[in-house]
PDB file of C-alpha atoms in Angstrom:
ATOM      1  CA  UNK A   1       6.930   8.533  -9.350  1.00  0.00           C
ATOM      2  CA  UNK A   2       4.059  11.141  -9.147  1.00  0.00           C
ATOM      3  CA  UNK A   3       3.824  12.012  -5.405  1.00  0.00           C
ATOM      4  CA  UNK A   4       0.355  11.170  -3.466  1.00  0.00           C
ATOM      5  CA  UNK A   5      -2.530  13.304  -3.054  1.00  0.00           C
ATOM      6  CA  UNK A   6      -3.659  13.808   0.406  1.00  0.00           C
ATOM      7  CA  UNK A   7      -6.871  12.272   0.491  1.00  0.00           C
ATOM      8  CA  UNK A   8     -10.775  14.038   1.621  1.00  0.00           C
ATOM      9  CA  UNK A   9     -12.543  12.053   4.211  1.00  0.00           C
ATOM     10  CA  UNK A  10     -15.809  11.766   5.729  1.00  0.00           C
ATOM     11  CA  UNK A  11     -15.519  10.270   9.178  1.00  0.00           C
ATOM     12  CA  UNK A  12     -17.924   8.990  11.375  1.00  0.00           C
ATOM     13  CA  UNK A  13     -15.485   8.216  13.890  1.00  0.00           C
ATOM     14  CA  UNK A  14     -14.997   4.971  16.324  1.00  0.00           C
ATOM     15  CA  UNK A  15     -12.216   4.375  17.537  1.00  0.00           C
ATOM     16  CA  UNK A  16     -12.293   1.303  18.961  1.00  0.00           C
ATOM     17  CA  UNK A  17     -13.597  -0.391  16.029  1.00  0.00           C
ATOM     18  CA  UNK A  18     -12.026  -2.104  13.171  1.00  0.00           C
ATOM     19  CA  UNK A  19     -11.383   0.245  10.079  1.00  0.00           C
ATOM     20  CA  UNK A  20     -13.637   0.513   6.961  1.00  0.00           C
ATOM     21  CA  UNK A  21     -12.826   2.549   4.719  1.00  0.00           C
ATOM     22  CA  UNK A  22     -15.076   3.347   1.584  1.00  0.00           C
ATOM     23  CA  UNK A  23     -14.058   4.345  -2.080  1.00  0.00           C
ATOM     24  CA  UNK A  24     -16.895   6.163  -4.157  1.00  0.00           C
ATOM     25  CA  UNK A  25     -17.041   5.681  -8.174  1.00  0.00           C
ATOM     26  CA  UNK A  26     -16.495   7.976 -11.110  1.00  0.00           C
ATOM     27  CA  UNK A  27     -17.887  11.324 -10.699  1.00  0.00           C
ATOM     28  CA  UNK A  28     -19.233   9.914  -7.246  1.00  0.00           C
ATOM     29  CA  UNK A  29     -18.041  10.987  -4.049  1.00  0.00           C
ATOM     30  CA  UNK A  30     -17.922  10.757  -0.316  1.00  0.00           C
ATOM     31  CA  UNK A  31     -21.237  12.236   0.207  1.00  0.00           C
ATOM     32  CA  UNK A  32     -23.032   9.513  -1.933  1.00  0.00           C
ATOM     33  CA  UNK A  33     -21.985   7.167   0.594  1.00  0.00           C
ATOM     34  CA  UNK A  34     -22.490   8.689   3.871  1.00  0.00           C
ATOM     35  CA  UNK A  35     -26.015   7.098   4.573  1.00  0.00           C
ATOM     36  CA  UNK A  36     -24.083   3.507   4.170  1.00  0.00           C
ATOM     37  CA  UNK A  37     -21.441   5.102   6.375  1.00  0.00           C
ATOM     38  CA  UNK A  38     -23.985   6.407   9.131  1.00  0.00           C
ATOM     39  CA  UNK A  39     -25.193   2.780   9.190  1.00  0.00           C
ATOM     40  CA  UNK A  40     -22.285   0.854   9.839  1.00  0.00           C
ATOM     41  CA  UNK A  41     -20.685   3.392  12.259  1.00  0.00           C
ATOM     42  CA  UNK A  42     -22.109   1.573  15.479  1.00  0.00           C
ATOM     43  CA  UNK A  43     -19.910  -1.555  14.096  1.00  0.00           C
ATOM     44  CA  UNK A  44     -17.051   0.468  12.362  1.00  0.00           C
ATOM     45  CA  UNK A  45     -14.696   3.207  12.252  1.00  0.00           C
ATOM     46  CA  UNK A  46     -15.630   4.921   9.277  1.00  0.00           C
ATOM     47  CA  UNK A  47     -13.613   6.461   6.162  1.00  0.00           C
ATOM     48  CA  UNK A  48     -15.574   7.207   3.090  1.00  0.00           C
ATOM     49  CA  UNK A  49     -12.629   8.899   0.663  1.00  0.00           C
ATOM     50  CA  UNK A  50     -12.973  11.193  -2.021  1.00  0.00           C
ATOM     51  CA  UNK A  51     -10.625   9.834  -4.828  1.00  0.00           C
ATOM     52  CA  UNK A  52      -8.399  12.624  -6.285  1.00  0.00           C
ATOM     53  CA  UNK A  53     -10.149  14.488  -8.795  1.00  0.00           C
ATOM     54  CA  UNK A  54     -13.376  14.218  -6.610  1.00  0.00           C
ATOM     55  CA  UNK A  55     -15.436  16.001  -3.974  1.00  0.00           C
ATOM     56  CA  UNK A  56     -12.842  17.784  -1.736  1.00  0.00           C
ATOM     57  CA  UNK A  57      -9.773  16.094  -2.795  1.00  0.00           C
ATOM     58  CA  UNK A  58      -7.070  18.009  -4.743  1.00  0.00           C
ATOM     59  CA  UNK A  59      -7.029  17.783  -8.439  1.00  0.00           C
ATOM     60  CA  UNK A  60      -4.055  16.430  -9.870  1.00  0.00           C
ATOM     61  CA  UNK A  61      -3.040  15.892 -14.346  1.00  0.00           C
ATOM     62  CA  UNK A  62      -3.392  11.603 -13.935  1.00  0.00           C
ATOM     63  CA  UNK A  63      -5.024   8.733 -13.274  1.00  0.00           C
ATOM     64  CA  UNK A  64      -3.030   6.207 -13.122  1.00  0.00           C
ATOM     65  CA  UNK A  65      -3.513   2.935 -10.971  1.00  0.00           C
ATOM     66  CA  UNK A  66      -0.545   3.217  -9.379  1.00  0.00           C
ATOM     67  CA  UNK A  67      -1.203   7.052  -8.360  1.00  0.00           C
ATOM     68  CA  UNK A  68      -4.719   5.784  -7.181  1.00  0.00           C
ATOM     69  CA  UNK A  69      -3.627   3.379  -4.873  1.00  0.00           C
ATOM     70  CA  UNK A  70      -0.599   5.352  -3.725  1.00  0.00           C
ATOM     71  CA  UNK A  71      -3.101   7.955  -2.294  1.00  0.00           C
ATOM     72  CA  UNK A  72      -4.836   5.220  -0.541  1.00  0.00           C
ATOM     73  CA  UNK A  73      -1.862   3.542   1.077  1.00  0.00           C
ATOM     74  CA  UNK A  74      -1.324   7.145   2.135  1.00  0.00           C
ATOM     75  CA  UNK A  75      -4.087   7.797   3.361  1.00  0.00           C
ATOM     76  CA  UNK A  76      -3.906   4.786   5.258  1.00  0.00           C
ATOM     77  CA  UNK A  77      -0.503   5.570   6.636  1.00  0.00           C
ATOM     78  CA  UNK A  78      -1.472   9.023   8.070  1.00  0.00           C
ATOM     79  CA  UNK A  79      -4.133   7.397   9.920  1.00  0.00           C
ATOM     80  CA  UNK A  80      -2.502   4.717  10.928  1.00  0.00           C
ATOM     81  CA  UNK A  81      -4.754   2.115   9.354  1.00  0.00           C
ATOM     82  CA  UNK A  82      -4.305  -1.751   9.585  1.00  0.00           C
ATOM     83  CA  UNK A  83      -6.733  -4.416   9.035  1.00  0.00           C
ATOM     84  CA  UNK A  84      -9.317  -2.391   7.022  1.00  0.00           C
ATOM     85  CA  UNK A  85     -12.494  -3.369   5.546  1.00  0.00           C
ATOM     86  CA  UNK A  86     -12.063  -2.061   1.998  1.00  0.00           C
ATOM     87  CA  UNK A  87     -15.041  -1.627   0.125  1.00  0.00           C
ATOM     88  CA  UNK A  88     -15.078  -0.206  -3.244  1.00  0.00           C
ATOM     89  CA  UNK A  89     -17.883   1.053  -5.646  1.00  0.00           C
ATOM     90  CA  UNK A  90     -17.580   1.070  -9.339  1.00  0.00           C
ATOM     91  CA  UNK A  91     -14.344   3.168 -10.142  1.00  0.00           C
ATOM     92  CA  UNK A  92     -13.922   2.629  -6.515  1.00  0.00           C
ATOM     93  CA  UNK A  93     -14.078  -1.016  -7.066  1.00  0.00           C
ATOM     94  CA  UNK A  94     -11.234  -1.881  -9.195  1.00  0.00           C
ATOM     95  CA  UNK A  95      -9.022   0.473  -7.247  1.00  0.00           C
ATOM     96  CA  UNK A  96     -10.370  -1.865  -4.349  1.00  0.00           C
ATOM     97  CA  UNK A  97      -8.981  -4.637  -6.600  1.00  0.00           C
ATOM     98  CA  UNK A  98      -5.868  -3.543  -7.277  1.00  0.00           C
ATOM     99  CA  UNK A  99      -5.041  -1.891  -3.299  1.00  0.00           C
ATOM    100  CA  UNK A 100      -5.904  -5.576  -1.536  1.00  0.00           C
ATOM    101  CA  UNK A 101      -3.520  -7.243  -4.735  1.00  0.00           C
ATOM    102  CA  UNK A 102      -0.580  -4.839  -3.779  1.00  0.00           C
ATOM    103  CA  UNK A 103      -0.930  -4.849  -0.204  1.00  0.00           C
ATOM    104  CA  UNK A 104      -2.914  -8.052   1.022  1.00  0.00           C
ATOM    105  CA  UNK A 105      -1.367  -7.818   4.295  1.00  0.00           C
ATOM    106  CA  UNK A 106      -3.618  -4.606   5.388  1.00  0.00           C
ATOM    107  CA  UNK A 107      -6.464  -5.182   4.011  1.00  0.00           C
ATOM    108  CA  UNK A 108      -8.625  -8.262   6.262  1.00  0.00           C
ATOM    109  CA  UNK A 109     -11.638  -7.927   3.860  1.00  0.00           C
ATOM    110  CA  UNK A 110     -12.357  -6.469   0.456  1.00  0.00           C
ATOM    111  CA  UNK A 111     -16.095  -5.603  -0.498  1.00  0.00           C
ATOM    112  CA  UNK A 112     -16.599  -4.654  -4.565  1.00  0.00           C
ATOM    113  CA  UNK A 113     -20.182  -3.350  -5.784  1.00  0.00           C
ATOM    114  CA  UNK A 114     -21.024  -3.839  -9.052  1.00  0.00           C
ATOM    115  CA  UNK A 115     -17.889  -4.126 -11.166  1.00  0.00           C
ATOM    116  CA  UNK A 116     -15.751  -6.865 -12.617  1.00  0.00           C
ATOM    117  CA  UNK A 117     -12.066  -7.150 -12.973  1.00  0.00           C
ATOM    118  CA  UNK A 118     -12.286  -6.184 -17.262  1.00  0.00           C
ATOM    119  CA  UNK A 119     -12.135  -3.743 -19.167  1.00  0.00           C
ATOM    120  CA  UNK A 120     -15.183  -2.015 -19.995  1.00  0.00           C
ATOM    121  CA  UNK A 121     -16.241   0.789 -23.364  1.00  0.00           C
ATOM    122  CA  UNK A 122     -15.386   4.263 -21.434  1.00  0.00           C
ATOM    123  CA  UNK A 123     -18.626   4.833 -19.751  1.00  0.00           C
ATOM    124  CA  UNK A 124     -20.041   7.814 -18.613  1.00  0.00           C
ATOM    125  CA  UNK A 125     -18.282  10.026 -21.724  1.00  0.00           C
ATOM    126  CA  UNK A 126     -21.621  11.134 -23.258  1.00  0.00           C
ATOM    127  CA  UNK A 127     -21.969  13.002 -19.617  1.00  0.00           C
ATOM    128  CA  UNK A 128     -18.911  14.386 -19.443  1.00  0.00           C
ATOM    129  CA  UNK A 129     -19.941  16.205 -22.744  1.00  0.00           C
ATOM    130  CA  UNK A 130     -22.923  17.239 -21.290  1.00  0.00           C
ATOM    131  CA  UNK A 131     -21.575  18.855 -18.056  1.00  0.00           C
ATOM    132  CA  UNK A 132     -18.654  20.868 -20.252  1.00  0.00           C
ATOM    133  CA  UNK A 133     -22.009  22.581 -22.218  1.00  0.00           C
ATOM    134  CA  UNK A 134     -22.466  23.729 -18.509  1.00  0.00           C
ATOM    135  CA  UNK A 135     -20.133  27.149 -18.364  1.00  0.00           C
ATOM    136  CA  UNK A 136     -17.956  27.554 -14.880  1.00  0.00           C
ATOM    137  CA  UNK A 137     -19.550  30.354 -13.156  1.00  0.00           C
ATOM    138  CA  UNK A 138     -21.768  31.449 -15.685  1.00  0.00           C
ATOM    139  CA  UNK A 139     -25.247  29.864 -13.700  1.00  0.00           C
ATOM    140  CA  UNK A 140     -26.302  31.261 -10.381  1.00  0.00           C
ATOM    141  CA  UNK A 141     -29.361  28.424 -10.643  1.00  0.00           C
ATOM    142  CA  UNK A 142     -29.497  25.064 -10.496  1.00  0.00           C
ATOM    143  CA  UNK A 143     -32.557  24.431 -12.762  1.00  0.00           C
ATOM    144  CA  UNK A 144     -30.688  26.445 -15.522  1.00  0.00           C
ATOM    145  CA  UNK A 145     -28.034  24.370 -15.398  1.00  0.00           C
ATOM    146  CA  UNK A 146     -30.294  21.134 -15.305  1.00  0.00           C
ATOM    147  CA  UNK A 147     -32.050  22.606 -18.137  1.00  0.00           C
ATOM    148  CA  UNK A 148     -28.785  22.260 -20.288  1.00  0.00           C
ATOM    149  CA  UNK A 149     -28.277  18.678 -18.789  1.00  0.00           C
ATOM    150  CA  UNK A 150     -31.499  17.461 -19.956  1.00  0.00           C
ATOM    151  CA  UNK A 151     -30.786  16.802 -23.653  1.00  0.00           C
ATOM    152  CA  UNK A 152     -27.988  14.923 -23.170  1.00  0.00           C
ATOM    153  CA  UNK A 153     -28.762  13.328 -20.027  1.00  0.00           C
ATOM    154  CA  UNK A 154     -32.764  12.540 -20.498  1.00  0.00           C
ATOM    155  CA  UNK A 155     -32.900   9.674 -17.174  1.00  0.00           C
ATOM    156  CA  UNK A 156     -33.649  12.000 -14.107  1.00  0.00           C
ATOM    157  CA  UNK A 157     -31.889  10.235 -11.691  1.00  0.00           C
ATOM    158  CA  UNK A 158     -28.470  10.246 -13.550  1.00  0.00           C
ATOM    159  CA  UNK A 159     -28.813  13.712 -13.735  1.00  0.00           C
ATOM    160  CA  UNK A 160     -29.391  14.427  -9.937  1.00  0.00           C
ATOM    161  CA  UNK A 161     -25.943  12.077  -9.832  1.00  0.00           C
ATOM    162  CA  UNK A 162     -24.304  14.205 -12.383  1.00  0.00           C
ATOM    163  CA  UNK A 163     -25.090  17.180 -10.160  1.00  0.00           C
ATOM    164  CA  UNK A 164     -23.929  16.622  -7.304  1.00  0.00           C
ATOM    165  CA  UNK A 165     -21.051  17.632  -8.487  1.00  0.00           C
ATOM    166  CA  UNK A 166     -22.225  21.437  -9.063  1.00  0.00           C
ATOM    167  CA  UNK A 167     -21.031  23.472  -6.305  1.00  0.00           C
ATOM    168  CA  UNK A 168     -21.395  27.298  -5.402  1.00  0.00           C
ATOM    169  CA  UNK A 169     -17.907  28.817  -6.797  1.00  0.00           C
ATOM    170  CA  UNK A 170     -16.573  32.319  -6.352  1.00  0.00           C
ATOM    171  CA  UNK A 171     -18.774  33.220  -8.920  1.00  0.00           C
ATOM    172  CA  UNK A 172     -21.884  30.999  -9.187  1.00  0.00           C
ATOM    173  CA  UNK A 173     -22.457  27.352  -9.885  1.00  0.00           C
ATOM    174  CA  UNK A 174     -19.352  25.526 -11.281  1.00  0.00           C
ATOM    175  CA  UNK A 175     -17.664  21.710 -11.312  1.00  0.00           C
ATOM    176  CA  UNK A 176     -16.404  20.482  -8.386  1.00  0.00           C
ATOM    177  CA  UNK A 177     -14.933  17.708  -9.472  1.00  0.00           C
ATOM    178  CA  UNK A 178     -11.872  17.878 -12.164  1.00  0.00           C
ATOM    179  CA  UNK A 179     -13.776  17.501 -15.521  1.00  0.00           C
ATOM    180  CA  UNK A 180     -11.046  17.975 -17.959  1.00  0.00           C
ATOM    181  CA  UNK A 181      -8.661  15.189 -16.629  1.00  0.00           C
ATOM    182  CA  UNK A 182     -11.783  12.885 -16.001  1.00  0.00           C
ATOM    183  CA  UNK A 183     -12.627  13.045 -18.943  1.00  0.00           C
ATOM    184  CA  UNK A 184      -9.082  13.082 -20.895  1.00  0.00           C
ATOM    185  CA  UNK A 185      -8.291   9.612 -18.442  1.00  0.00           C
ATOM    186  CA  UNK A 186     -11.130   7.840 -19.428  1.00  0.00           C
ATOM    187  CA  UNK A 187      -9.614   5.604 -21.264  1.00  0.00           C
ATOM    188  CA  UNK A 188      -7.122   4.387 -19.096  1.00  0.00           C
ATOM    189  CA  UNK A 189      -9.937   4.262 -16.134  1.00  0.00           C
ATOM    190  CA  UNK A 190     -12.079   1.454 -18.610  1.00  0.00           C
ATOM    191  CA  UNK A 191      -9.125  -0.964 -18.806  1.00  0.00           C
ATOM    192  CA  UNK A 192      -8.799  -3.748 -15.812  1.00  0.00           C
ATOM    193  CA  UNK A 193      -6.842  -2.526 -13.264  1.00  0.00           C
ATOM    194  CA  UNK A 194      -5.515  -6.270 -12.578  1.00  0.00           C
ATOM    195  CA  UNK A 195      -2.392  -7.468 -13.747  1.00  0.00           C
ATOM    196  CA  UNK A 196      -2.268 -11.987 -14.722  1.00  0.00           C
ATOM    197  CA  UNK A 197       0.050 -11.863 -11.308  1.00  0.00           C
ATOM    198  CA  UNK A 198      -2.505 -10.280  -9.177  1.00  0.00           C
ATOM    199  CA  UNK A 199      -3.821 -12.193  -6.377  1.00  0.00           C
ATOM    200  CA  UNK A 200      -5.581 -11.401  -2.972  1.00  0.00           C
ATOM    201  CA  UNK A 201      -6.816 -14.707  -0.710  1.00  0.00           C
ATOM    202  CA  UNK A 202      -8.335 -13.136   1.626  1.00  0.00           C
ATOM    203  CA  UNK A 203     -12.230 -12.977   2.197  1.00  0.00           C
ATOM    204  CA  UNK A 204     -14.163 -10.909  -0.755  1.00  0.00           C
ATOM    205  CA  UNK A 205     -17.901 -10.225  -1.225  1.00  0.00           C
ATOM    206  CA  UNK A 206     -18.786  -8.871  -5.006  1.00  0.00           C
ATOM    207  CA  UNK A 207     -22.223  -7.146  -4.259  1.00  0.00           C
ATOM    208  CA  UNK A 208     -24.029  -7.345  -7.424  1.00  0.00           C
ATOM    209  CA  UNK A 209     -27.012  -5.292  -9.187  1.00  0.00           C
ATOM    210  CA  UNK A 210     -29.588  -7.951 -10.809  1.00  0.00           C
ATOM    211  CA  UNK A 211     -30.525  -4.541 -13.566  1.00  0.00           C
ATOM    212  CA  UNK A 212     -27.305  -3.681 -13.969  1.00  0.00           C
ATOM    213  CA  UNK A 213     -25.072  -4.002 -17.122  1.00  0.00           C
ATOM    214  CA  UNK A 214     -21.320  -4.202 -15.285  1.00  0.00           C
ATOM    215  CA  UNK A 215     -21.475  -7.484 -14.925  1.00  0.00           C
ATOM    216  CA  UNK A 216     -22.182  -9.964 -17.817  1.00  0.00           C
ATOM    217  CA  UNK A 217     -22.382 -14.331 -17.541  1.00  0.00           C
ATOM    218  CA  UNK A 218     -18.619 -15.576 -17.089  1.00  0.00           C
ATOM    219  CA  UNK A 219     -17.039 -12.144 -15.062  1.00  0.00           C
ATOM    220  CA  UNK A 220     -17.366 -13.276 -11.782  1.00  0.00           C
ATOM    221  CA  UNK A 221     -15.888 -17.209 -12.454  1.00  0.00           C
ATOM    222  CA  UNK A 222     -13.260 -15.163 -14.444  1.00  0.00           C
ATOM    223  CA  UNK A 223     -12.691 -12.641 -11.231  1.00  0.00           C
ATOM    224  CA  UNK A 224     -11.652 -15.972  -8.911  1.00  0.00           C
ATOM    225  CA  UNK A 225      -8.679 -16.222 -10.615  1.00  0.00           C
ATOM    226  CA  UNK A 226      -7.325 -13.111  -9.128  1.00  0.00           C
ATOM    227  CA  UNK A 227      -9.603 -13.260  -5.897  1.00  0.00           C
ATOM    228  CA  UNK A 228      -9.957 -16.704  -5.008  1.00  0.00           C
ATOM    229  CA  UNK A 229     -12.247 -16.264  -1.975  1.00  0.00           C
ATOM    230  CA  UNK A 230     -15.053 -14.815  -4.025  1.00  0.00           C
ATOM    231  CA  UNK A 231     -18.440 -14.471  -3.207  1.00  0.00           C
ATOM    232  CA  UNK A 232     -21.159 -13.068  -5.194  1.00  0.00           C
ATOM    233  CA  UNK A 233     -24.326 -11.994  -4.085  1.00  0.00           C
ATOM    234  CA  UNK A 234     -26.776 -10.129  -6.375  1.00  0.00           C
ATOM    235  CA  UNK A 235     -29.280  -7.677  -5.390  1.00  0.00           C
ATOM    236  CA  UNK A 236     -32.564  -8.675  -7.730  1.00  0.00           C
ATOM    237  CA  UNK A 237     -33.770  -5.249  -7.780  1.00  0.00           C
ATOM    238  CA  UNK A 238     -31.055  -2.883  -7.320  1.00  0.00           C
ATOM    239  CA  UNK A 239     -29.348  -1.331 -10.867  1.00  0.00           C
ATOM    240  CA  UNK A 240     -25.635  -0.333 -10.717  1.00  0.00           C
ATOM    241  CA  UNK A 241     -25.827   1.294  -7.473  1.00  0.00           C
ATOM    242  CA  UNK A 242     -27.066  -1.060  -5.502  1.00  0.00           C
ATOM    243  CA  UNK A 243     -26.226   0.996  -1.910  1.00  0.00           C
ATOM    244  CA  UNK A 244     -29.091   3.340  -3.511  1.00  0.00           C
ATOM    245  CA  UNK A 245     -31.761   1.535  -4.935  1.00  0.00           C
ATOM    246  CA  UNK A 246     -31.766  -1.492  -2.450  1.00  0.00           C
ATOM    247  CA  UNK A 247     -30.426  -0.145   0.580  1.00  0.00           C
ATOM    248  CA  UNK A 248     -31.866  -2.261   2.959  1.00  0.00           C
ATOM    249  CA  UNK A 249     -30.820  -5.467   0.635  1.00  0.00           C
ATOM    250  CA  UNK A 250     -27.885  -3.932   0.518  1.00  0.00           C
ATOM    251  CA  UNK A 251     -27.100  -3.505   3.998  1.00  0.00           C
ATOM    252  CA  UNK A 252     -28.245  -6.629   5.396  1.00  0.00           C
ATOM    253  CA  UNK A 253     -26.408  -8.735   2.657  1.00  0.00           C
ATOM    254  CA  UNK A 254     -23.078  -6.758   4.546  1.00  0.00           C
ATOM    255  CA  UNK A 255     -24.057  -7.089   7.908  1.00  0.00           C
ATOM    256  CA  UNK A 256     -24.389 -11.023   7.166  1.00  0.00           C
ATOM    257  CA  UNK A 257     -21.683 -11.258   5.402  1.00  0.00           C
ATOM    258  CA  UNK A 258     -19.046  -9.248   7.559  1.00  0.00           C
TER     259      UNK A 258
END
């Protein structure tokens, strides 16, 4: 068994609070989140994670569920974490899924945005080709290196996404995140992370994007078999990242909810 990677966290601390702790998607990370975080910290004791492979988490050669949620429940464990709020984006999402599934008794409610328990094509692997056209070190600038995004990447606002993830090296502009594994575990990442003997009972909201692709007619009736509590609400105008384009939707569908 692969050992865990210790975890990156932004905190906005609060002690006396109950937990929530926040998982980003793929080729997201903590920072994407910390406006939601900044939000909620009044009601919450705050820990938005970067997943290995992301932000300022170590890089490691897998992505397997199992090694996913093992860095959570670490994570967890070094902080002493019970009854957490677990609320998981995308990517995030299913290893929300799979965390309250293995380990119901810490987690009091689960929160997924935008993603159904199914396997999906491997998203995201046209830009993944685009950001290996952008050479480690070789840019001091970031329009240069946007300029080389463009073809590949035409939609503006996926690009500003994308690159977030360019960060000022040793020498220049390079990749924080771990491209080569990313890419090379795509595969495994589009499969469900569920397993028929799955189950978690306890309370779950599925935040939804009404322009968003992830989730199609029959995925969320499909979901209740595995999360039984289930409750969908959909965002009309939000795409897939709902925290972003409807934030105010978005958090007062969670404050109501919670």
């Amino acid at each position: 068994h692969m050992a865990a990677v210790q975890l990156n966290s932004l905190r906005f601390e609060n002690p006396k609070a109950p937990a929530l702790v926040i998982l980003h998607g793929l080729l997201g990370a903590s920072r994407n989140w910390q406006t939601i975080g900044k939000a909620l910290k009044d009601r919450f004791d705050i820990h938005i994670l970067d997943l290995r492979n992301h932000g300022g988490s170590p890089h490691a050669d897998t992505m397997r569920w199992s090694e996913l949620t093992a860095d959570l429940s670490a994570y967890l464990k070094a902080n002493q974490l019970k009854d957490v709020t677990l609320m998981g984006h995308s990517l995030g999402g299913k290893i929300a899924m799979k965390f309250a599934c293995d380990h119901a008794a810490l987690v009091k409610k689960l929160i997924i945005v935008d993603i159904a328990a199914k396997s999906y094509p491997p998203y995201h692997d046209n830009e993944f080709r685009a950001m290996k056209r952008v050479p480690a070190g070789a840019l001091e600038n970031r329009r240069e290196a946007e300029e080389l995004l463009k073809p590949m990447i035409p939609d503006w606002g996926m690009r500003q996404f994308i690159m977030t993830n360019l960060v000022k090296g040793e020498f220049g502009l390079q990749w924080q995140c771990n491209l080569e594994v990313l890419h090379a575990s795509l595969q495994v990442l589009r499969q469900n992370s569920l397993r028929d003997s799955d189950l978690y009972q306890g309370p779950t909201l599925l935040l939804t994007g009404g322009k968003s692709t992830f989730i199609k007619d029959g995925d969320v009736n499909a979901m209740r078999e595995w999360l039984p509590s289930l409750k969908e609400v959909t965002l009309k105008k939000a795409g897939h990242n709902v925290h972003v384009d409807d934030r105010s939707g978005f958090l007062d569908t969670l404050n109501k909810w919670l």
